[in-house]
Amino acid sequence: MRRKTPFDQFNKASYPTGFSIIAFLLRVVVGALMFLAGWVKVTTDWSAAGYLEHATGPFASWFQSLAGNVFVDQLNAWGLLLIGAALILGLLVRTASGLGIVLMLLYYFAAFESNIAHGYIDEHIVYAFVFALFIFGGFGHIWGLDSVIERHIPNKKKWMRALFG
């Protein structure tokens, strides 16, 4: 007999339809948040220079050296926009969420001293854990394009299946 896991207990105690709806809405809302943050940066003369010039913490000098770099500004703006679009569409959710974690950790460490002023947990850490939930929870399969695309991937291409989730 198979031993019950914590997930088995969670699955038994949850309401699958309600959970699916909330999981879908969480993915779309976080996606919209990222997309709109990116959209504002892409469509205006935005720069991360002011933010990066005032970086604090263990990597402050590295972040400060990036201030005013147009490539860094564009990478940040388009990264947010594309992560958001992927989450909204449910397309490459695992990949987008992995990149989202990297972005949130960069934001966290760039303003480290202000982020830990009230403890070590701030919104960037919370978002990073939400992205981790998207990665391990298969959130792209809840009314997302990942489930449609994955059906057409041959079983031999397991590395491709890992991208869609």
JSON list of C-alpha atoms in Angstrom, two decimals:
[
{"chain": "A", "resi": 1, "resn": "MET", "atom": "CA", "xyz": [0.00, 0.00, 0.00]},
{"chain": "A", "resi": 2, "resn": "ARG", "atom": "CA", "xyz": [1.27, 3.43, -0.95]},
{"chain": "A", "resi": 3, "resn": "ARG", "atom": "CA", "xyz": [2.18, 5.78, 1.88]},
{"chain": "A", "resi": 4, "resn": "LYS", "atom": "CA", "xyz": [0.14, 9.00, 1.97]},
{"chain": "A", "resi": 5, "resn": "THR", "atom": "CA", "xyz": [2.00, 12.19, 1.26]},
{"chain": "A", "resi": 6, "resn": "PRO", "atom": "CA", "xyz": [1.16, 15.69, 2.52]},
{"chain": "A", "resi": 7, "resn": "PHE", "atom": "CA", "xyz": [-0.11, 16.41, -1.00]},
{"chain": "A", "resi": 8, "resn": "ASP", "atom": "CA", "xyz": [-2.54, 13.48, -0.75]},
{"chain": "A", "resi": 9, "resn": "GLN", "atom": "CA", "xyz": [-3.91, 14.99, 2.45]},
{"chain": "A", "resi": 10, "resn": "PHE", "atom": "CA", "xyz": [-4.12, 18.42, 0.83]},
{"chain": "A", "resi": 11, "resn": "ASN", "atom": "CA", "xyz": [-5.86, 16.97, -2.22]},
{"chain": "A", "resi": 12, "resn": "LYS", "atom": "CA", "xyz": [-8.41, 15.14, -0.07]},
{"chain": "A", "resi": 13, "resn": "ALA", "atom": "CA", "xyz": [-9.19, 18.23, 2.02]},
{"chain": "A", "resi": 14, "resn": "SER", "atom": "CA", "xyz": [-9.39, 20.75, -0.83]},
{"chain": "A", "resi": 15, "resn": "TYR", "atom": "CA", "xyz": [-12.18, 21.73, -3.20]},
{"chain": "A", "resi": 16, "resn": "PRO", "atom": "CA", "xyz": [-10.73, 21.03, -6.67]},
{"chain": "A", "resi": 17, "resn": "THR", "atom": "CA", "xyz": [-13.00, 23.39, -8.62]},
{"chain": "A", "resi": 18, "resn": "GLY", "atom": "CA", "xyz": [-12.54, 26.26, -6.19]},
{"chain": "A", "resi": 19, "resn": "PHE", "atom": "CA", "xyz": [-8.80, 25.65, -6.02]},
{"chain": "A", "resi": 20, "resn": "SER", "atom": "CA", "xyz": [-8.55, 25.62, -9.82]},
{"chain": "A", "resi": 21, "resn": "ILE", "atom": "CA", "xyz": [-10.42, 28.92, -10.09]},
{"chain": "A", "resi": 22, "resn": "ILE", "atom": "CA", "xyz": [-8.28, 30.60, -7.43]},
{"chain": "A", "resi": 23, "resn": "ALA", "atom": "CA", "xyz": [-5.05, 29.16, -8.92]},
{"chain": "A", "resi": 24, "resn": "PHE", "atom": "CA", "xyz": [-6.04, 30.47, -12.36]},
{"chain": "A", "resi": 25, "resn": "LEU", "atom": "CA", "xyz": [-6.94, 33.90, -10.98]},
{"chain": "A", "resi": 26, "resn": "LEU", "atom": "CA", "xyz": [-3.70, 34.09, -8.96]},
{"chain": "A", "resi": 27, "resn": "ARG", "atom": "CA", "xyz": [-1.67, 33.32, -12.09]},
{"chain": "A", "resi": 28, "resn": "VAL", "atom": "CA", "xyz": [-3.55, 35.91, -14.16]},
{"chain": "A", "resi": 29, "resn": "VAL", "atom": "CA", "xyz": [-3.43, 38.61, -11.45]},
{"chain": "A", "resi": 30, "resn": "VAL", "atom": "CA", "xyz": [0.32, 38.17, -10.86]},
{"chain": "A", "resi": 31, "resn": "GLY", "atom": "CA", "xyz": [0.75, 38.11, -14.64]},
{"chain": "A", "resi": 32, "resn": "ALA", "atom": "CA", "xyz": [-1.20, 41.35, -15.01]},
{"chain": "A", "resi": 33, "resn": "LEU", "atom": "CA", "xyz": [0.87, 42.95, -12.25]},
{"chain": "A", "resi": 34, "resn": "MET", "atom": "CA", "xyz": [4.12, 42.02, -14.02]},
{"chain": "A", "resi": 35, "resn": "PHE", "atom": "CA", "xyz": [2.80, 42.90, -17.49]},
{"chain": "A", "resi": 36, "resn": "LEU", "atom": "CA", "xyz": [1.59, 46.35, -16.45]},
{"chain": "A", "resi": 37, "resn": "ALA", "atom": "CA", "xyz": [4.82, 47.09, -14.56]},
{"chain": "A", "resi": 38, "resn": "GLY", "atom": "CA", "xyz": [6.72, 46.18, -17.73]},
{"chain": "A", "resi": 39, "resn": "TRP", "atom": "CA", "xyz": [4.33, 48.07, -20.02]},
{"chain": "A", "resi": 40, "resn": "VAL", "atom": "CA", "xyz": [4.82, 51.32, -18.10]},
{"chain": "A", "resi": 41, "resn": "LYS", "atom": "CA", "xyz": [8.58, 50.91, -18.35]},
{"chain": "A", "resi": 42, "resn": "VAL", "atom": "CA", "xyz": [8.58, 49.97, -22.05]},
{"chain": "A", "resi": 43, "resn": "THR", "atom": "CA", "xyz": [6.25, 52.79, -23.16]},
{"chain": "A", "resi": 44, "resn": "THR", "atom": "CA", "xyz": [7.89, 55.63, -21.21]},
{"chain": "A", "resi": 45, "resn": "ASP", "atom": "CA", "xyz": [11.39, 57.02, -20.81]},
{"chain": "A", "resi": 46, "resn": "TRP", "atom": "CA", "xyz": [11.93, 54.91, -17.69]},
{"chain": "A", "resi": 47, "resn": "SER", "atom": "CA", "xyz": [15.32, 54.10, -16.20]},
{"chain": "A", "resi": 48, "resn": "ALA", "atom": "CA", "xyz": [16.40, 52.04, -13.21]},
{"chain": "A", "resi": 49, "resn": "ALA", "atom": "CA", "xyz": [19.35, 54.41, -12.68]},
{"chain": "A", "resi": 50, "resn": "GLY", "atom": "CA", "xyz": [17.90, 56.15, -9.61]},
{"chain": "A", "resi": 51, "resn": "TYR", "atom": "CA", "xyz": [16.99, 52.85, -7.98]},
{"chain": "A", "resi": 52, "resn": "LEU", "atom": "CA", "xyz": [20.34, 51.22, -8.73]},
{"chain": "A", "resi": 53, "resn": "GLU", "atom": "CA", "xyz": [22.43, 54.25, -7.72]},
{"chain": "A", "resi": 54, "resn": "HIS", "atom": "CA", "xyz": [21.00, 53.93, -4.21]},
{"chain": "A", "resi": 55, "resn": "ALA", "atom": "CA", "xyz": [21.49, 50.16, -3.93]},
{"chain": "A", "resi": 56, "resn": "THR", "atom": "CA", "xyz": [22.42, 48.87, -0.49]},
{"chain": "A", "resi": 57, "resn": "GLY", "atom": "CA", "xyz": [23.54, 45.62, 1.02]},
{"chain": "A", "resi": 58, "resn": "PRO", "atom": "CA", "xyz": [26.10, 42.98, 0.15]},
{"chain": "A", "resi": 59, "resn": "PHE", "atom": "CA", "xyz": [25.97, 43.52, -3.64]},
{"chain": "A", "resi": 60, "resn": "ALA", "atom": "CA", "xyz": [25.54, 47.32, -3.62]},
{"chain": "A", "resi": 61, "resn": "SER", "atom": "CA", "xyz": [28.64, 48.11, -5.66]},
{"chain": "A", "resi": 62, "resn": "TRP", "atom": "CA", "xyz": [27.63, 45.64, -8.38]},
{"chain": "A", "resi": 63, "resn": "PHE", "atom": "CA", "xyz": [24.09, 47.05, -8.61]},
{"chain": "A", "resi": 64, "resn": "GLN", "atom": "CA", "xyz": [25.45, 50.62, -8.60]},
{"chain": "A", "resi": 65, "resn": "SER", "atom": "CA", "xyz": [27.73, 49.75, -11.52]},
{"chain": "A", "resi": 66, "resn": "LEU", "atom": "CA", "xyz": [24.63, 48.83, -13.55]},
{"chain": "A", "resi": 67, "resn": "ALA", "atom": "CA", "xyz": [22.96, 52.24, -13.03]},
{"chain": "A", "resi": 68, "resn": "GLY", "atom": "CA", "xyz": [22.32, 54.03, -16.31]},
{"chain": "A", "resi": 69, "resn": "ASN", "atom": "CA", "xyz": [22.97, 50.95, -18.44]},
{"chain": "A", "resi": 70, "resn": "VAL", "atom": "CA", "xyz": [20.35, 51.02, -21.22]},
{"chain": "A", "resi": 71, "resn": "PHE", "atom": "CA", "xyz": [20.63, 47.25, -21.76]},
{"chain": "A", "resi": 72, "resn": "VAL", "atom": "CA", "xyz": [19.84, 46.59, -18.07]},
{"chain": "A", "resi": 73, "resn": "ASP", "atom": "CA", "xyz": [16.85, 48.95, -18.25]},
{"chain": "A", "resi": 74, "resn": "GLN", "atom": "CA", "xyz": [15.49, 47.24, -21.36]},
{"chain": "A", "resi": 75, "resn": "LEU", "atom": "CA", "xyz": [16.14, 43.76, -19.98]},
{"chain": "A", "resi": 76, "resn": "ASN", "atom": "CA", "xyz": [14.21, 44.63, -16.83]},
{"chain": "A", "resi": 77, "resn": "ALA", "atom": "CA", "xyz": [11.30, 46.29, -18.65]},
{"chain": "A", "resi": 78, "resn": "TRP", "atom": "CA", "xyz": [10.89, 43.60, -21.32]},
{"chain": "A", "resi": 79, "resn": "GLY", "atom": "CA", "xyz": [11.48, 40.85, -18.77]},
{"chain": "A", "resi": 80, "resn": "LEU", "atom": "CA", "xyz": [8.57, 42.07, -16.67]},
{"chain": "A", "resi": 81, "resn": "LEU", "atom": "CA", "xyz": [6.36, 42.47, -19.73]},
{"chain": "A", "resi": 82, "resn": "LEU", "atom": "CA", "xyz": [7.12, 39.00, -21.13]},
{"chain": "A", "resi": 83, "resn": "ILE", "atom": "CA", "xyz": [6.88, 37.24, -17.76]},
{"chain": "A", "resi": 84, "resn": "GLY", "atom": "CA", "xyz": [3.49, 38.88, -17.29]},
{"chain": "A", "resi": 85, "resn": "ALA", "atom": "CA", "xyz": [2.27, 37.92, -20.77]},
{"chain": "A", "resi": 86, "resn": "ALA", "atom": "CA", "xyz": [3.39, 34.32, -20.27]},
{"chain": "A", "resi": 87, "resn": "LEU", "atom": "CA", "xyz": [1.54, 34.05, -16.96]},
{"chain": "A", "resi": 88, "resn": "ILE", "atom": "CA", "xyz": [-1.64, 35.62, -18.34]},
{"chain": "A", "resi": 89, "resn": "LEU", "atom": "CA", "xyz": [-1.65, 33.21, -21.29]},
{"chain": "A", "resi": 90, "resn": "GLY", "atom": "CA", "xyz": [-0.52, 30.21, -19.25]},
{"chain": "A", "resi": 91, "resn": "LEU", "atom": "CA", "xyz": [2.36, 29.76, -21.70]},
{"chain": "A", "resi": 92, "resn": "LEU", "atom": "CA", "xyz": [5.81, 28.58, -20.54]},
{"chain": "A", "resi": 93, "resn": "VAL", "atom": "CA", "xyz": [4.71, 29.23, -16.96]},
{"chain": "A", "resi": 94, "resn": "ARG", "atom": "CA", "xyz": [7.59, 27.26, -15.44]},
{"chain": "A", "resi": 95, "resn": "THR", "atom": "CA", "xyz": [10.19, 29.15, -17.47]},
{"chain": "A", "resi": 96, "resn": "ALA", "atom": "CA", "xyz": [8.57, 32.54, -16.84]},
{"chain": "A", "resi": 97, "resn": "SER", "atom": "CA", "xyz": [8.26, 31.79, -13.13]},
{"chain": "A", "resi": 98, "resn": "GLY", "atom": "CA", "xyz": [11.90, 30.76, -12.87]},
{"chain": "A", "resi": 99, "resn": "LEU", "atom": "CA", "xyz": [12.89, 34.07, -14.44]},
{"chain": "A", "resi": 100, "resn": "GLY", "atom": "CA", "xyz": [10.43, 35.82, -12.13]},
{"chain": "A", "resi": 101, "resn": "ILE", "atom": "CA", "xyz": [12.21, 34.34, -9.11]},
{"chain": "A", "resi": 102, "resn": "VAL", "atom": "CA", "xyz": [15.56, 35.62, -10.41]},
{"chain": "A", "resi": 103, "resn": "LEU", "atom": "CA", "xyz": [14.08, 39.09, -10.97]},
{"chain": "A", "resi": 104, "resn": "MET", "atom": "CA", "xyz": [12.50, 39.23, -7.52]},
{"chain": "A", "resi": 105, "resn": "LEU", "atom": "CA", "xyz": [15.76, 38.17, -5.85]},
{"chain": "A", "resi": 106, "resn": "LEU", "atom": "CA", "xyz": [17.63, 40.87, -7.78]},
{"chain": "A", "resi": 107, "resn": "TYR", "atom": "CA", "xyz": [15.08, 43.48, -6.63]},
{"chain": "A", "resi": 108, "resn": "TYR", "atom": "CA", "xyz": [15.35, 42.20, -3.07]},
{"chain": "A", "resi": 109, "resn": "PHE", "atom": "CA", "xyz": [19.13, 42.41, -2.92]},
{"chain": "A", "resi": 110, "resn": "ALA", "atom": "CA", "xyz": [19.32, 45.76, -4.75]},
{"chain": "A", "resi": 111, "resn": "ALA", "atom": "CA", "xyz": [17.46, 47.51, -1.92]},
{"chain": "A", "resi": 112, "resn": "PHE", "atom": "CA", "xyz": [18.55, 45.08, 0.77]},
{"chain": "A", "resi": 113, "resn": "GLU", "atom": "CA", "xyz": [18.74, 47.42, 3.77]},
{"chain": "A", "resi": 114, "resn": "SER", "atom": "CA", "xyz": [15.28, 48.92, 3.22]},
{"chain": "A", "resi": 115, "resn": "ASN", "atom": "CA", "xyz": [13.84, 45.46, 2.47]},
{"chain": "A", "resi": 116, "resn": "ILE", "atom": "CA", "xyz": [15.05, 44.03, 5.78]},
{"chain": "A", "resi": 117, "resn": "ALA", "atom": "CA", "xyz": [14.15, 47.08, 7.89]},
{"chain": "A", "resi": 118, "resn": "HIS", "atom": "CA", "xyz": [11.12, 45.22, 9.27]},
{"chain": "A", "resi": 119, "resn": "GLY", "atom": "CA", "xyz": [12.41, 41.66, 8.98]},
{"chain": "A", "resi": 120, "resn": "TYR", "atom": "CA", "xyz": [13.88, 39.59, 6.21]},
{"chain": "A", "resi": 121, "resn": "ILE", "atom": "CA", "xyz": [10.59, 38.98, 4.40]},
{"chain": "A", "resi": 122, "resn": "ASP", "atom": "CA", "xyz": [9.23, 41.59, 2.02]},
{"chain": "A", "resi": 123, "resn": "GLU", "atom": "CA", "xyz": [7.00, 41.50, -1.06]},
{"chain": "A", "resi": 124, "resn": "HIS", "atom": "CA", "xyz": [9.83, 40.33, -3.32]},
{"chain": "A", "resi": 125, "resn": "ILE", "atom": "CA", "xyz": [10.30, 37.19, -1.23]},
{"chain": "A", "resi": 126, "resn": "VAL", "atom": "CA", "xyz": [6.53, 36.57, -1.22]},
{"chain": "A", "resi": 127, "resn": "TYR", "atom": "CA", "xyz": [6.41, 36.95, -5.02]},
{"chain": "A", "resi": 128, "resn": "ALA", "atom": "CA", "xyz": [9.38, 34.58, -5.35]},
{"chain": "A", "resi": 129, "resn": "PHE", "atom": "CA", "xyz": [7.46, 31.93, -3.39]},
{"chain": "A", "resi": 130, "resn": "VAL", "atom": "CA", "xyz": [4.34, 32.52, -5.52]},
{"chain": "A", "resi": 131, "resn": "PHE", "atom": "CA", "xyz": [6.49, 31.95, -8.62]},
{"chain": "A", "resi": 132, "resn": "ALA", "atom": "CA", "xyz": [7.84, 28.75, -7.01]},
{"chain": "A", "resi": 133, "resn": "LEU", "atom": "CA", "xyz": [4.24, 27.64, -6.45]},
{"chain": "A", "resi": 134, "resn": "PHE", "atom": "CA", "xyz": [3.56, 28.24, -10.15]},
{"chain": "A", "resi": 135, "resn": "ILE", "atom": "CA", "xyz": [6.61, 26.14, -11.09]},
{"chain": "A", "resi": 136, "resn": "PHE", "atom": "CA", "xyz": [5.84, 23.14, -8.91]},
{"chain": "A", "resi": 137, "resn": "GLY", "atom": "CA", "xyz": [2.04, 23.37, -9.09]},
{"chain": "A", "resi": 138, "resn": "GLY", "atom": "CA", "xyz": [1.65, 23.04, -12.85]},
{"chain": "A", "resi": 139, "resn": "PHE", "atom": "CA", "xyz": [-0.29, 26.31, -12.98]},
{"chain": "A", "resi": 140, "resn": "GLY", "atom": "CA", "xyz": [0.08, 26.57, -16.76]},
{"chain": "A", "resi": 141, "resn": "HIS", "atom": "CA", "xyz": [-2.23, 23.58, -17.09]},
{"chain": "A", "resi": 142, "resn": "ILE", "atom": "CA", "xyz": [-5.13, 25.37, -15.39]},
{"chain": "A", "resi": 143, "resn": "TRP", "atom": "CA", "xyz": [-6.88, 27.01, -18.36]},
{"chain": "A", "resi": 144, "resn": "GLY", "atom": "CA", "xyz": [-3.54, 27.83, -19.93]},
{"chain": "A", "resi": 145, "resn": "LEU", "atom": "CA", "xyz": [-1.79, 27.22, -23.23]},
{"chain": "A", "resi": 146, "resn": "ASP", "atom": "CA", "xyz": [0.80, 24.95, -21.60]},
{"chain": "A", "resi": 147, "resn": "SER", "atom": "CA", "xyz": [-1.72, 22.10, -21.42]},
{"chain": "A", "resi": 148, "resn": "VAL", "atom": "CA", "xyz": [-2.67, 22.53, -25.09]},
{"chain": "A", "resi": 149, "resn": "ILE", "atom": "CA", "xyz": [0.96, 22.57, -26.25]},
{"chain": "A", "resi": 150, "resn": "GLU", "atom": "CA", "xyz": [2.11, 19.74, -24.00]},
{"chain": "A", "resi": 151, "resn": "ARG", "atom": "CA", "xyz": [-0.39, 17.35, -25.60]},
{"chain": "A", "resi": 152, "resn": "HIS", "atom": "CA", "xyz": [1.51, 17.68, -28.87]},
{"chain": "A", "resi": 153, "resn": "ILE", "atom": "CA", "xyz": [4.98, 16.98, -27.45]},
{"chain": "A", "resi": 154, "resn": "PRO", "atom": "CA", "xyz": [6.25, 13.43, -28.02]},
{"chain": "A", "resi": 155, "resn": "ASN", "atom": "CA", "xyz": [6.84, 11.40, -24.84]},
{"chain": "A", "resi": 156, "resn": "LYS", "atom": "CA", "xyz": [10.54, 11.16, -25.68]},
{"chain": "A", "resi": 157, "resn": "LYS", "atom": "CA", "xyz": [10.95, 14.91, -25.28]},
{"chain": "A", "resi": 158, "resn": "LYS", "atom": "CA", "xyz": [10.78, 15.03, -21.48]},
{"chain": "A", "resi": 159, "resn": "TRP", "atom": "CA", "xyz": [13.01, 18.11, -21.33]},
{"chain": "A", "resi": 160, "resn": "MET", "atom": "CA", "xyz": [10.41, 19.97, -23.43]},
{"chain": "A", "resi": 161, "resn": "ARG", "atom": "CA", "xyz": [7.59, 18.78, -21.18]},
{"chain": "A", "resi": 162, "resn": "ALA", "atom": "CA", "xyz": [9.39, 20.36, -18.22]},
{"chain": "A", "resi": 163, "resn": "LEU", "atom": "CA", "xyz": [9.10, 23.78, -19.88]},
{"chain": "A", "resi": 164, "resn": "PHE", "atom": "CA", "xyz": [5.33, 23.64, -20.14]},
{"chain": "A", "resi": 165, "resn": "GLY", "atom": "CA", "xyz": [3.63, 23.65, -16.78]}
]
